mmCIF file of C-alpha atoms and ligand atoms in Angstrom:
data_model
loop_
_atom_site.group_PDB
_atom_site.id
_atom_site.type_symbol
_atom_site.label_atom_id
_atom_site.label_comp_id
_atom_site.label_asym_id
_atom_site.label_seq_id
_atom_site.Cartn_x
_atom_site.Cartn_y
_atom_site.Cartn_z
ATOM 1 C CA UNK T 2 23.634 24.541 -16.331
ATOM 2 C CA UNK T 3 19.943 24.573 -14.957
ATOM 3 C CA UNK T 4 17.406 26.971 -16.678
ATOM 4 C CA UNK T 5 14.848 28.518 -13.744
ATOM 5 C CA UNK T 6 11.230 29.426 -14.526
ATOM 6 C CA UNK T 7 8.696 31.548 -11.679
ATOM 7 C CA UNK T 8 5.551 30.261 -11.668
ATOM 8 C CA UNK T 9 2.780 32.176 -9.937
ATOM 9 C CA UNK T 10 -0.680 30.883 -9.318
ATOM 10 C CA UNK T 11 -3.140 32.584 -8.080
ATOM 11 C CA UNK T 12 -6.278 31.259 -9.389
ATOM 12 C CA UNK T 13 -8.943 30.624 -6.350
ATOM 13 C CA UNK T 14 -7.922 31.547 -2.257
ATOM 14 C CA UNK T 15 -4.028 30.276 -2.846
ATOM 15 C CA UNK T 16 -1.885 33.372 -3.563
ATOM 16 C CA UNK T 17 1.533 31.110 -4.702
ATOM 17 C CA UNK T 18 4.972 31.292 -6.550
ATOM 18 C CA UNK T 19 7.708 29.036 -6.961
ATOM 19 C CA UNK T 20 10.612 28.389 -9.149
ATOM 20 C CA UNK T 21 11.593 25.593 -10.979
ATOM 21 C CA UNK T 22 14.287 24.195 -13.130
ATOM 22 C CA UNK T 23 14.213 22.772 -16.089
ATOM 23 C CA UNK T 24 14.579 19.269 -14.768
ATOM 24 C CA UNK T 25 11.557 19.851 -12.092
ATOM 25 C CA UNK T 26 13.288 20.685 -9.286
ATOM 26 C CA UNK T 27 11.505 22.617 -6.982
ATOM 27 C CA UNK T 28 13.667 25.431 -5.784
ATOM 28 C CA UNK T 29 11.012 27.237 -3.676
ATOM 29 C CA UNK T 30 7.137 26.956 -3.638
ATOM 30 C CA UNK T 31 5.568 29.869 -1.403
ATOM 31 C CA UNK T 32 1.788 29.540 -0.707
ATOM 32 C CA UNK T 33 0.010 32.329 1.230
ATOM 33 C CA UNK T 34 -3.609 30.517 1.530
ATOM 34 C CA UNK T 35 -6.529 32.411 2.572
ATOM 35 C CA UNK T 36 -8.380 30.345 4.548
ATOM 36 C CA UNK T 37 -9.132 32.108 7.439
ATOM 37 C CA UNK T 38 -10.194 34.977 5.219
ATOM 38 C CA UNK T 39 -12.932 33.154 3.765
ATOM 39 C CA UNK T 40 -13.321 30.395 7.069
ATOM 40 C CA UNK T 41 -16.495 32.855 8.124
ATOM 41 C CA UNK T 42 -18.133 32.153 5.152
ATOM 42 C CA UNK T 43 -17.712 28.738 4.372
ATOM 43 C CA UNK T 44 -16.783 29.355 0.766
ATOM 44 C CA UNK T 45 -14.742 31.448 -1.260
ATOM 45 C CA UNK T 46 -15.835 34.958 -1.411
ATOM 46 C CA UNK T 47 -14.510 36.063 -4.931
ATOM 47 C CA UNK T 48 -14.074 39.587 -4.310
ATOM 48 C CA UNK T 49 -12.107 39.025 -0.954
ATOM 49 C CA UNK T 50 -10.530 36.500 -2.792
ATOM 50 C CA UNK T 51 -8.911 38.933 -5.362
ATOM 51 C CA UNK T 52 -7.696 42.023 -2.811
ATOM 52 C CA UNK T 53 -6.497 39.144 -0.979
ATOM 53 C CA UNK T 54 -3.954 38.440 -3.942
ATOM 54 C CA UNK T 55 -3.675 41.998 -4.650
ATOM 55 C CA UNK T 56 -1.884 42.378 -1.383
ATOM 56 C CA UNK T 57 -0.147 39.232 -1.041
ATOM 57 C CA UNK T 58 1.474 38.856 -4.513
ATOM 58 C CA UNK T 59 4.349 40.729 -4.148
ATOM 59 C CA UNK T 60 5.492 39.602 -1.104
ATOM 60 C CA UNK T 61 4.778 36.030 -1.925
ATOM 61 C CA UNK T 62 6.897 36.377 -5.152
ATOM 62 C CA UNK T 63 9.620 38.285 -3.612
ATOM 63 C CA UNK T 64 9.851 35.377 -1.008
ATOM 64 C CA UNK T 65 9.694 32.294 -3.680
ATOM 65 C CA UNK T 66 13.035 34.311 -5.518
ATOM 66 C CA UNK T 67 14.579 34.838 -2.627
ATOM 67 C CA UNK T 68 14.428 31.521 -1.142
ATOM 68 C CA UNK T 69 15.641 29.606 -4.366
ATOM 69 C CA UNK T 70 18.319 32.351 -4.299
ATOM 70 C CA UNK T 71 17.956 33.582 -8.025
ATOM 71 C CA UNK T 72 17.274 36.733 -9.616
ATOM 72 C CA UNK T 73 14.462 37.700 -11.834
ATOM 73 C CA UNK T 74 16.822 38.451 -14.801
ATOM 74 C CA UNK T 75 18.291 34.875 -14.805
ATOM 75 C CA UNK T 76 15.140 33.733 -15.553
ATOM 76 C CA UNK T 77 14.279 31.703 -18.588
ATOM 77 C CA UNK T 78 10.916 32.353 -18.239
ATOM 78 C CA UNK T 79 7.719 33.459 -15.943
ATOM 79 C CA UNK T 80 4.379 31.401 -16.251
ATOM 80 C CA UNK T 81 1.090 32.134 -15.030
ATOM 81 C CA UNK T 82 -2.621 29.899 -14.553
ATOM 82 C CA UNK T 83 -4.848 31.367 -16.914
ATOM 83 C CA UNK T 84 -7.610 29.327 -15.705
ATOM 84 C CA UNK T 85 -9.967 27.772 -15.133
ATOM 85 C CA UNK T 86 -10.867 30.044 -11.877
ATOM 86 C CA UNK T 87 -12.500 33.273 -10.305
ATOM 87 C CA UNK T 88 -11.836 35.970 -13.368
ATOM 88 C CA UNK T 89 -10.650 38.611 -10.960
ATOM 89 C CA UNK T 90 -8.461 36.165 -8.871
ATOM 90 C CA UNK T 91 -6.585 35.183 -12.117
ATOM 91 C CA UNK T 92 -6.217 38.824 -13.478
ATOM 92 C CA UNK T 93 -3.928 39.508 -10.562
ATOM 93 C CA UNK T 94 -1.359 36.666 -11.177
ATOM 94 C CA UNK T 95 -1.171 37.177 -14.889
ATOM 95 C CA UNK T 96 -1.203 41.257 -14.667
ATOM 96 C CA UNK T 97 2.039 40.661 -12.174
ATOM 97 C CA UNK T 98 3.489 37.929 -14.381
ATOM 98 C CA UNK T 99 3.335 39.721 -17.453
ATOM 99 C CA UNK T 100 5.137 42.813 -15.826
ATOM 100 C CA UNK T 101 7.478 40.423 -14.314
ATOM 101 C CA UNK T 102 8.581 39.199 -17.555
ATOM 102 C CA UNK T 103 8.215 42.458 -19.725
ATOM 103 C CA UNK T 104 10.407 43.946 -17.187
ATOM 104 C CA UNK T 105 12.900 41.027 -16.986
ATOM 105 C CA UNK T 106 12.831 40.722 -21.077
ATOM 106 C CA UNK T 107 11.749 36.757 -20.720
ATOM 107 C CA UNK T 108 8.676 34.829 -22.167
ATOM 108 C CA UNK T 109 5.843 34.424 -20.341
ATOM 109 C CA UNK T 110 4.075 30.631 -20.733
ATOM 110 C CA UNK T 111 -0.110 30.812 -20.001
ATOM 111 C CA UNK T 112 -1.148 27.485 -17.725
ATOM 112 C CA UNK T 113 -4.343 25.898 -17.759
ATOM 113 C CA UNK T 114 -4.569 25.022 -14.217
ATOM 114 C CA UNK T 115 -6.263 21.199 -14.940
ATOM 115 C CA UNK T 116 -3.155 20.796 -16.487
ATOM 116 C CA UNK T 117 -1.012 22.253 -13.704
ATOM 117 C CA UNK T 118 -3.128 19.402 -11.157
ATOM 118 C CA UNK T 119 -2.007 16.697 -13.778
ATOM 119 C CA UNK T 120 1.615 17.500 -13.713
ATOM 120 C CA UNK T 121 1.713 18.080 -10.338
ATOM 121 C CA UNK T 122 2.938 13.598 -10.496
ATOM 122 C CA UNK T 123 5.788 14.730 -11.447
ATOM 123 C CA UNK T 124 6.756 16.579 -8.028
ATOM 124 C CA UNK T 125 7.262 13.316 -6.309
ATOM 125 C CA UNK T 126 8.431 11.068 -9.752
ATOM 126 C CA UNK T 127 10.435 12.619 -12.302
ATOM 127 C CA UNK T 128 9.911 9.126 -14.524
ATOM 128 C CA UNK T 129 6.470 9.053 -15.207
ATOM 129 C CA UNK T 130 5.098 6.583 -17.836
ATOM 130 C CA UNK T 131 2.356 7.031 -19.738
ATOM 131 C CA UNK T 132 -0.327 5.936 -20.239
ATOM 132 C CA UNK T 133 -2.304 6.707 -17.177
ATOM 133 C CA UNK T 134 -5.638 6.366 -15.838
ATOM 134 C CA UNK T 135 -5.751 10.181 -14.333
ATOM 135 C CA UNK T 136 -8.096 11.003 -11.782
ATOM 136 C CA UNK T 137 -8.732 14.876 -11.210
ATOM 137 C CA UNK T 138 -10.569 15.678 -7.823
ATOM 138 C CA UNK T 139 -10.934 19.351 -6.872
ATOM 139 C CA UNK T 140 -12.885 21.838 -5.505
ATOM 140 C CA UNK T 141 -13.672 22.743 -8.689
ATOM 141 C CA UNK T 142 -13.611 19.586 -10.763
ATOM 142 C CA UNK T 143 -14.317 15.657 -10.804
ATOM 143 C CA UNK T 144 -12.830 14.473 -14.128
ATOM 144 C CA UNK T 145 -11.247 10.534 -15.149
ATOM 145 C CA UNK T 146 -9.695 11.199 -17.998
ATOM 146 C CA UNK T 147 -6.520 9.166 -19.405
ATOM 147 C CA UNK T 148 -3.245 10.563 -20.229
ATOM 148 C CA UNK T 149 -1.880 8.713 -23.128
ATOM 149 C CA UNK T 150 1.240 10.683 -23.897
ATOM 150 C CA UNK T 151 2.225 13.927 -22.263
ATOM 151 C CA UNK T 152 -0.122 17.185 -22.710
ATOM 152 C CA UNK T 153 -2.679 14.442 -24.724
ATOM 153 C CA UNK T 154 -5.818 13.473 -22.587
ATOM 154 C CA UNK T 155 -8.349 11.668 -23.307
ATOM 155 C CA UNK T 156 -12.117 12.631 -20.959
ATOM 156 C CA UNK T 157 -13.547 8.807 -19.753
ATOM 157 C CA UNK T 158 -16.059 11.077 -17.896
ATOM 158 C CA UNK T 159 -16.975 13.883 -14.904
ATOM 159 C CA UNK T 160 -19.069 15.021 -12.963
ATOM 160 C CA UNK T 161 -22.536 15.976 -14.217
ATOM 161 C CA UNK T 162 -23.210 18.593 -11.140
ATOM 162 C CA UNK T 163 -21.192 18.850 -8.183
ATOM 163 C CA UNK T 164 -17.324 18.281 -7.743
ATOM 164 C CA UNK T 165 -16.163 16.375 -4.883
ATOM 165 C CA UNK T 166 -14.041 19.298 -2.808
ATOM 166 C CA UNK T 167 -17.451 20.847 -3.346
ATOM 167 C CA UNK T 168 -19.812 18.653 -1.962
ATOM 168 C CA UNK T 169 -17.238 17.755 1.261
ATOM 169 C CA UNK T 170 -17.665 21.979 1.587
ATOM 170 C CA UNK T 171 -20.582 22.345 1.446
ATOM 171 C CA UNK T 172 -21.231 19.724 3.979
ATOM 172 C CA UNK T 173 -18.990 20.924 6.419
ATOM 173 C CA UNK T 174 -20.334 23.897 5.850
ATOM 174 C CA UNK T 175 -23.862 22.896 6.616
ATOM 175 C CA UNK T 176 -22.622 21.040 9.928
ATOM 176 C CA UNK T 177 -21.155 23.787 10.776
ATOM 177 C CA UNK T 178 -17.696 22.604 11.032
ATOM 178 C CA UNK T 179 -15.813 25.045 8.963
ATOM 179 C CA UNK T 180 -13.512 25.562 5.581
ATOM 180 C CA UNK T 181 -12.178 24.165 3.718
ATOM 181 C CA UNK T 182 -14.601 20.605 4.159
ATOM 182 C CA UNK T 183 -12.219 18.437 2.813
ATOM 183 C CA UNK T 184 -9.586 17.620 5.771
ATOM 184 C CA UNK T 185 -12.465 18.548 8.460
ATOM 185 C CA UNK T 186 -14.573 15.674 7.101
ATOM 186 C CA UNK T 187 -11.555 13.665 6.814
ATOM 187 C CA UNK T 188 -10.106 14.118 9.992
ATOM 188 C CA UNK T 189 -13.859 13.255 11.870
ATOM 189 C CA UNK T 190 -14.245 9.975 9.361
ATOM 190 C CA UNK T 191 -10.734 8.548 11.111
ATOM 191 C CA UNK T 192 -13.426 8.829 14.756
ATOM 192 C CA UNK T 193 -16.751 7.345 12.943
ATOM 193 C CA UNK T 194 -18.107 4.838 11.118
ATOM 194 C CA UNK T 195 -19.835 3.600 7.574
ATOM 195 C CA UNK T 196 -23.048 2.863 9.196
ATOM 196 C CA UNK T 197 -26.007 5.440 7.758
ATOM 197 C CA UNK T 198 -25.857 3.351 4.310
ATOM 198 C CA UNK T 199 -25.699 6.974 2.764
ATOM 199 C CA UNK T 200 -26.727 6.246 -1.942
ATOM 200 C CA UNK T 201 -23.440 5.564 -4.077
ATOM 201 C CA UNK T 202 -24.903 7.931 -6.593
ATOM 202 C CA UNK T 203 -24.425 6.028 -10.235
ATOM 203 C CA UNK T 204 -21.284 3.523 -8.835
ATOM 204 C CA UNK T 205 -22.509 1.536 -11.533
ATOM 205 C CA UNK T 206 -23.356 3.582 -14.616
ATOM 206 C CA UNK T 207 -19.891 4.181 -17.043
ATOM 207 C CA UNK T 208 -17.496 6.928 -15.649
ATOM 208 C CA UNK T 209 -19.437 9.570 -14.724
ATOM 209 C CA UNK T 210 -19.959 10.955 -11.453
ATOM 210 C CA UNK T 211 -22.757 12.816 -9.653
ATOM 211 C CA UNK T 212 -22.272 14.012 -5.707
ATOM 212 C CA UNK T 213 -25.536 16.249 -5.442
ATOM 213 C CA UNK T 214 -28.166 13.275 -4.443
ATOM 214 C CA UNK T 215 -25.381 12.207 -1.537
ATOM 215 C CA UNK T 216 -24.751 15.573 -0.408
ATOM 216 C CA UNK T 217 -28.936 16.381 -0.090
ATOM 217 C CA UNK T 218 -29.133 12.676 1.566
ATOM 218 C CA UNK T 219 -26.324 13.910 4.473
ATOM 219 C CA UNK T 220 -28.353 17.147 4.524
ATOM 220 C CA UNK T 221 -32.070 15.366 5.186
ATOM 221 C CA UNK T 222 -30.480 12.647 7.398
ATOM 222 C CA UNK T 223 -29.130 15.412 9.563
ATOM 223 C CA UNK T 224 -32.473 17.652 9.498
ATOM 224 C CA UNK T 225 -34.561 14.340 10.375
ATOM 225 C CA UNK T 226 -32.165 13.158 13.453
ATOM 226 C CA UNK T 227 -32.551 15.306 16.171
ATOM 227 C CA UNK T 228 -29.115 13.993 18.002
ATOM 228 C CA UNK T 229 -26.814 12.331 15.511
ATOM 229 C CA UNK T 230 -23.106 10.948 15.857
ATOM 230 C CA UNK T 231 -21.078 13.542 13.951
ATOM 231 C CA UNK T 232 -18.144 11.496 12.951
ATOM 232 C CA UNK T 233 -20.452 8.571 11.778
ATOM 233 C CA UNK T 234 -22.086 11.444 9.492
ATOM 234 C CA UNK T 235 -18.437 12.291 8.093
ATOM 235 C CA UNK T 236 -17.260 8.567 7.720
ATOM 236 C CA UNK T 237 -20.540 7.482 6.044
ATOM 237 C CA UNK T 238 -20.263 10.323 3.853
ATOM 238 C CA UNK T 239 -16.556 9.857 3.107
ATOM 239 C CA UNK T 240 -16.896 6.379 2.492
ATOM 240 C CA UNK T 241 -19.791 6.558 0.360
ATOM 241 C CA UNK T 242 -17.320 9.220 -2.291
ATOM 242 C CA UNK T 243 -14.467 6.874 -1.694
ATOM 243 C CA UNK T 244 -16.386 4.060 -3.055
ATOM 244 C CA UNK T 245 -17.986 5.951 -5.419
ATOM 245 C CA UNK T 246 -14.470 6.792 -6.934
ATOM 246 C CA UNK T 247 -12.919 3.761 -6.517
ATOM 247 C CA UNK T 248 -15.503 1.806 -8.620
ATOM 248 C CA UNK T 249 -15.108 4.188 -11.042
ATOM 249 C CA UNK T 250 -11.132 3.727 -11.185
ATOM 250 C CA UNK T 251 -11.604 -0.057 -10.797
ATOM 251 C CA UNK T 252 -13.317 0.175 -14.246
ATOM 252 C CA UNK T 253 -11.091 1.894 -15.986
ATOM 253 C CA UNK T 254 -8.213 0.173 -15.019
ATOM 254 C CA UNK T 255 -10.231 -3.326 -15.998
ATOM 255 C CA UNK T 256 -10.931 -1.583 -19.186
ATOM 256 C CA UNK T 257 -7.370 -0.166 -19.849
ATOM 257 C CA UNK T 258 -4.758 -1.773 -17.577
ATOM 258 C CA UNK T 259 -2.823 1.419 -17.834
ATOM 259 C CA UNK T 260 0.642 1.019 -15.945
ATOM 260 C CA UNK T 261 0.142 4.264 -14.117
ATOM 261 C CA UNK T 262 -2.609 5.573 -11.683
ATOM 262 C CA UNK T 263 -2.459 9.147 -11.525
ATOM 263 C CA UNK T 264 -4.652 10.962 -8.480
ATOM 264 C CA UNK T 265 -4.675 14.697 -8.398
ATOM 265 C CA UNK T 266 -6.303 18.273 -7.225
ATOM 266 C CA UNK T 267 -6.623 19.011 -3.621
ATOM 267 C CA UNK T 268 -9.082 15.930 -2.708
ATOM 268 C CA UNK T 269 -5.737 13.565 -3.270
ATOM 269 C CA UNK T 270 -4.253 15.115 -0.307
ATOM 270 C CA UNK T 271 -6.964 12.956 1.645
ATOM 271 C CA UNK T 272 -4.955 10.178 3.238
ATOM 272 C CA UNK T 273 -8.315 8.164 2.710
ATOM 273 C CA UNK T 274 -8.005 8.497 -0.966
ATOM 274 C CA UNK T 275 -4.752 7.934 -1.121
ATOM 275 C CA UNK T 276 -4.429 4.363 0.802
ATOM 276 C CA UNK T 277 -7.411 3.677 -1.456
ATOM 277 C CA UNK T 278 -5.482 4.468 -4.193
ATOM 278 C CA UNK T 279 -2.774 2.628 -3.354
ATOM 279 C CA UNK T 280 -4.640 -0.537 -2.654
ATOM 280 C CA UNK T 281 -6.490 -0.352 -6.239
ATOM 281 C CA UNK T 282 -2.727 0.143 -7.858
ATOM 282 C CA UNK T 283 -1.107 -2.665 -6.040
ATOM 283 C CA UNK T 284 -3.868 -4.482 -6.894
ATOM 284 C CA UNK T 285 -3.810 -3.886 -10.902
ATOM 285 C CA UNK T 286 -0.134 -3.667 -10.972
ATOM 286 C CA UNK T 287 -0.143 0.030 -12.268
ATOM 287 C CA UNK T 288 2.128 2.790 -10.387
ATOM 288 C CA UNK T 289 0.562 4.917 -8.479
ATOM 289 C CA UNK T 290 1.592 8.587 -9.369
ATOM 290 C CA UNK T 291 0.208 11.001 -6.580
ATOM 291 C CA UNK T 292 1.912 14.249 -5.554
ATOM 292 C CA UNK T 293 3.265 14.689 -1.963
ATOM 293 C CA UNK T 294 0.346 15.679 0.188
ATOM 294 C CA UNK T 295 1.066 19.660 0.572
ATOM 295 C CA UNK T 296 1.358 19.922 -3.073
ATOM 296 C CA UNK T 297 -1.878 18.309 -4.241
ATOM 297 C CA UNK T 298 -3.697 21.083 -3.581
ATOM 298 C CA UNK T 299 -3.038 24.537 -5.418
ATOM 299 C CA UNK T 300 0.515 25.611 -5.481
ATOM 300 C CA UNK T 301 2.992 27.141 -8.095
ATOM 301 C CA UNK T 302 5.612 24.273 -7.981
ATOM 302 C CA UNK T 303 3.166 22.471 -10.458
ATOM 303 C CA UNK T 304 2.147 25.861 -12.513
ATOM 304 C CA UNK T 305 6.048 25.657 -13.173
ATOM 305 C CA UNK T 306 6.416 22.269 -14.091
ATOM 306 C CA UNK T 307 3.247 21.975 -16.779
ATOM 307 C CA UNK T 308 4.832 25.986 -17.680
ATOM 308 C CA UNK T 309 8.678 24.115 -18.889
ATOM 309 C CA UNK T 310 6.282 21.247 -20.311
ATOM 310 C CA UNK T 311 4.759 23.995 -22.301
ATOM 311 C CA UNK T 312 7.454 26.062 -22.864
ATOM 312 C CA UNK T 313 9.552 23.379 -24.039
ATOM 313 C CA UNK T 314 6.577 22.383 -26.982
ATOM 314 C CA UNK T 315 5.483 25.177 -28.261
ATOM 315 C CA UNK T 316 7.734 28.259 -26.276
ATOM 316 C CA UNK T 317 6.508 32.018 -25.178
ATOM 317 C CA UNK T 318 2.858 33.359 -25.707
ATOM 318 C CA UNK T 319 1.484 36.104 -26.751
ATOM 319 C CA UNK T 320 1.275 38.349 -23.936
ATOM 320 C CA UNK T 321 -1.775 39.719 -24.754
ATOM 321 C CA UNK T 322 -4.314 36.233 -23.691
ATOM 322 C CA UNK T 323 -6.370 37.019 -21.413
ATOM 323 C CA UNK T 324 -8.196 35.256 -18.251
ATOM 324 C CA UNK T 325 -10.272 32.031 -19.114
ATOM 325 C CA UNK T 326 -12.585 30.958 -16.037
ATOM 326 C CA UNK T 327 -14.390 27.927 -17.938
ATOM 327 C CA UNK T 328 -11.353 26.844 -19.518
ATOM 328 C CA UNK T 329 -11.060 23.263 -19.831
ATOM 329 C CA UNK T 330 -8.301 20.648 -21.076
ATOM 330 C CA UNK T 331 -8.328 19.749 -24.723
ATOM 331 C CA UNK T 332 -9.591 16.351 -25.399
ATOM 332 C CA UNK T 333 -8.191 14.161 -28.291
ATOM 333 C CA UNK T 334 -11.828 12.239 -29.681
ATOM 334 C CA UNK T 335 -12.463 9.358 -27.619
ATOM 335 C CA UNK T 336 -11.132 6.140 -28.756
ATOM 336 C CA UNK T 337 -8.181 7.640 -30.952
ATOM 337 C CA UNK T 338 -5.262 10.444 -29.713
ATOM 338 C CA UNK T 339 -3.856 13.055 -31.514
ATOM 339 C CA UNK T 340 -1.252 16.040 -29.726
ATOM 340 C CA UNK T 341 -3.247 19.085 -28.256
HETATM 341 O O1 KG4 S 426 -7.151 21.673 -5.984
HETATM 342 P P1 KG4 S 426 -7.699 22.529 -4.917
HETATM 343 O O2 KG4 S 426 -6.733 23.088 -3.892
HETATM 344 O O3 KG4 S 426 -8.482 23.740 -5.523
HETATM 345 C C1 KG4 S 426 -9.215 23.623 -6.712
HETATM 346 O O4 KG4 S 426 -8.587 23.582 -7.791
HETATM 347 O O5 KG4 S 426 -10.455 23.504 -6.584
HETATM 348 O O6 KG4 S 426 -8.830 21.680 -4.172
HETATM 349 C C2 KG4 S 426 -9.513 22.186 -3.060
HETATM 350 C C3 KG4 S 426 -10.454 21.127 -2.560
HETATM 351 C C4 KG4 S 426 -11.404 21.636 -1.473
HETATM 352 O O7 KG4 S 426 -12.730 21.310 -1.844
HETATM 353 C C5 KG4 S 426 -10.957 20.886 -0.233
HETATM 354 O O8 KG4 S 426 -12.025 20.601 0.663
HETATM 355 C C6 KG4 S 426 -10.375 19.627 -0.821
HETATM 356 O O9 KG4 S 426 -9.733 20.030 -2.001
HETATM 357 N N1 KG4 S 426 -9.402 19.016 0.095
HETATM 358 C C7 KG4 S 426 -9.548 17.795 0.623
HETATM 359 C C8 KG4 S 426 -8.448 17.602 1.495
HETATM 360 N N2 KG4 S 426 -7.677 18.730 1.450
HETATM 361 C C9 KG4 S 426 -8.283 19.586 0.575
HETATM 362 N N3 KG4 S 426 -10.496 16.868 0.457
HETATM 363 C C10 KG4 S 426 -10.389 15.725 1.148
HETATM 364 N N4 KG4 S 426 -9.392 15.477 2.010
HETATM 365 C C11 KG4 S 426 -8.403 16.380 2.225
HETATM 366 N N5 KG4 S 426 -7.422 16.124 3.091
HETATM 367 ZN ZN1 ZN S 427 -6.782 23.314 -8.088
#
């Protein structure tokens, strides 16, 4: 008989549950986003952020149990993100999960949401081999690292200021076009073209990434053009990250020839990324592992699937951890693994 976890994550502007059984089926994933809340702004406002989830949590979880059609007390267990995020975003899921499962007598399992992103392959392939090249591209991060068994990573290299999600923000948000950037930018790129010859910032230098000198270059090109084609401004822009990122995974899979290419965090819903992606595995002869478009960026359904990876390793935790906004992933030394 399947075992059922709740997963709740609720660690930026995505209030969201789900449950999952122990062999990854997704039962229900419910995610409440807030975008409109924080559209006016162009960013995440943390403090709307976290009354936001305040209200919304209840409701949401109510609504993931209900639609997988099980009841709190069947659970085998409840986990939660513990970060990386906004501090009081995260305090809300984890205060509700750990009253969930006090009051339901189960364990609760603490997520590190990086990890949460990297097991979100599994939503769309239960078989996934290892090792991968694993490509992490949020709103909050730009990371190649390589999985070489499960829950062991190894960091290749990140960003060394903005992340991607960010920079496509921010720009969207200095065009004026609205929140989140990401499928905005996207969508106009499909109308424009690559002709402003926008920098590659360091394509060629090793595996780390820098989007700050590209975003100021869209920003001054704009300022010094008094009429400028908009969707030539997003596909210029989108092509020169695309490229940027595609050198980098080029390299590594030169340099590794893992057989799996794993794209995650809410830039791999871009359906630019992921024919690039696609290309660059056929190419190499690697499998590409990428998670089905709505669930690439933040839901519970992979909260619940790196929670049973957890679970099953190491079981319950203490109740009593608290929130971690910096957290990262554990890195085994480069060059050799050991388990985290
Ligand atoms: O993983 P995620 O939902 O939240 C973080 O963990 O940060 O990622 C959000 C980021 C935002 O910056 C958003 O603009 C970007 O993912 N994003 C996209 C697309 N959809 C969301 N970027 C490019 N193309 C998209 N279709
Ligand atoms: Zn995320």
């Amino acid at each position: 008989m399947n075992r059922y976890l709740l997963a709740i994550e609720t660690s930026c502007d995505e209030t969201a549950a789900a449950v999952i059984s122990d062999d990854y089926e997704v039962r229900s994933s419910v995610v409440a986003s807030q975008i409109d809340l924080h559209a006016e702004y162009g960013g995440v406002v943390p403090e709307l952020a976290s009354r936001a989830h305040v209200e919304l949590i209840t409701p949401i979880v109510n609504q993931a149990l209900g639609e997988a059609g099980i009841s709190g007390r069947t659970l085998s267990a409840v986990a939660v993100t513990s970060g990386p995020g906004l501090v009081g975003a995260l305090l809300v899921g984890m205060a509700t999960a750990k009253s969930l499962a006090f009051g339901w007598g189960v364990p609760i399992v603490s997520v590190n949401h990086l990890e949460g992103h990297l097991a979100s392959v599994f939503l769309a392939n239960r078989a996934v081999p290892f090792p991968q090249t694993a490509l992490l591209v949020s709103g909050g991060h730009c990371m190649l690292t390589r999985a070489t068994a499960l829950g062991t990573y190894q960091l290749l290299g990140e960003t060394v200021d903005d992340s991607i999600g960010e920079a496509y923000d921010k720009i969207a948000r200095y065009l004026g076009l609205g929140y989140p950037g990401g499928p905005i930018l996207d969508r106009l790129a499909g109308a424009g073209e690559d002709v402003l010859n926008f920098p590659r910032p360091m394509i060629q230098d090793g595996y780390e990434f820098s989007f700050s000198g590209l975003k100021t270059a869209v920003v001054n090109y704009v300022r010094k053009e008094p009429v400028f084609d908009v969707a030539d401004v997003a596909a210029s822009f989108v092509a020169a990250c695309m490229d940027v990122l595609c050198a980098k995974l080029r390299r590594a899979l030169e340099e590794f020839g893992d057989p799996a290419l794993a794209i995650v965090g809410g830039v791999a819903a871009s359906p630019i990324l992921r024919d690039r992606a696609r290309a660059l595995a056929d190419e190499f002869g690697s499998q590409l592992l990428i998670p089905p478009q709505s669930l690439a960026t933040d839901n519970a359904a992979m909260i619940g699937i790196a929670g049973w990876q957890k679970f099953a390793a190491g079981g319950g935790d203490d109740p009593r951890f608290g929130p971690q906004p910096d957290l990262r992933l554990t890195f085994a030394a480069p060059g050799h693994v050991r388990p985290v």
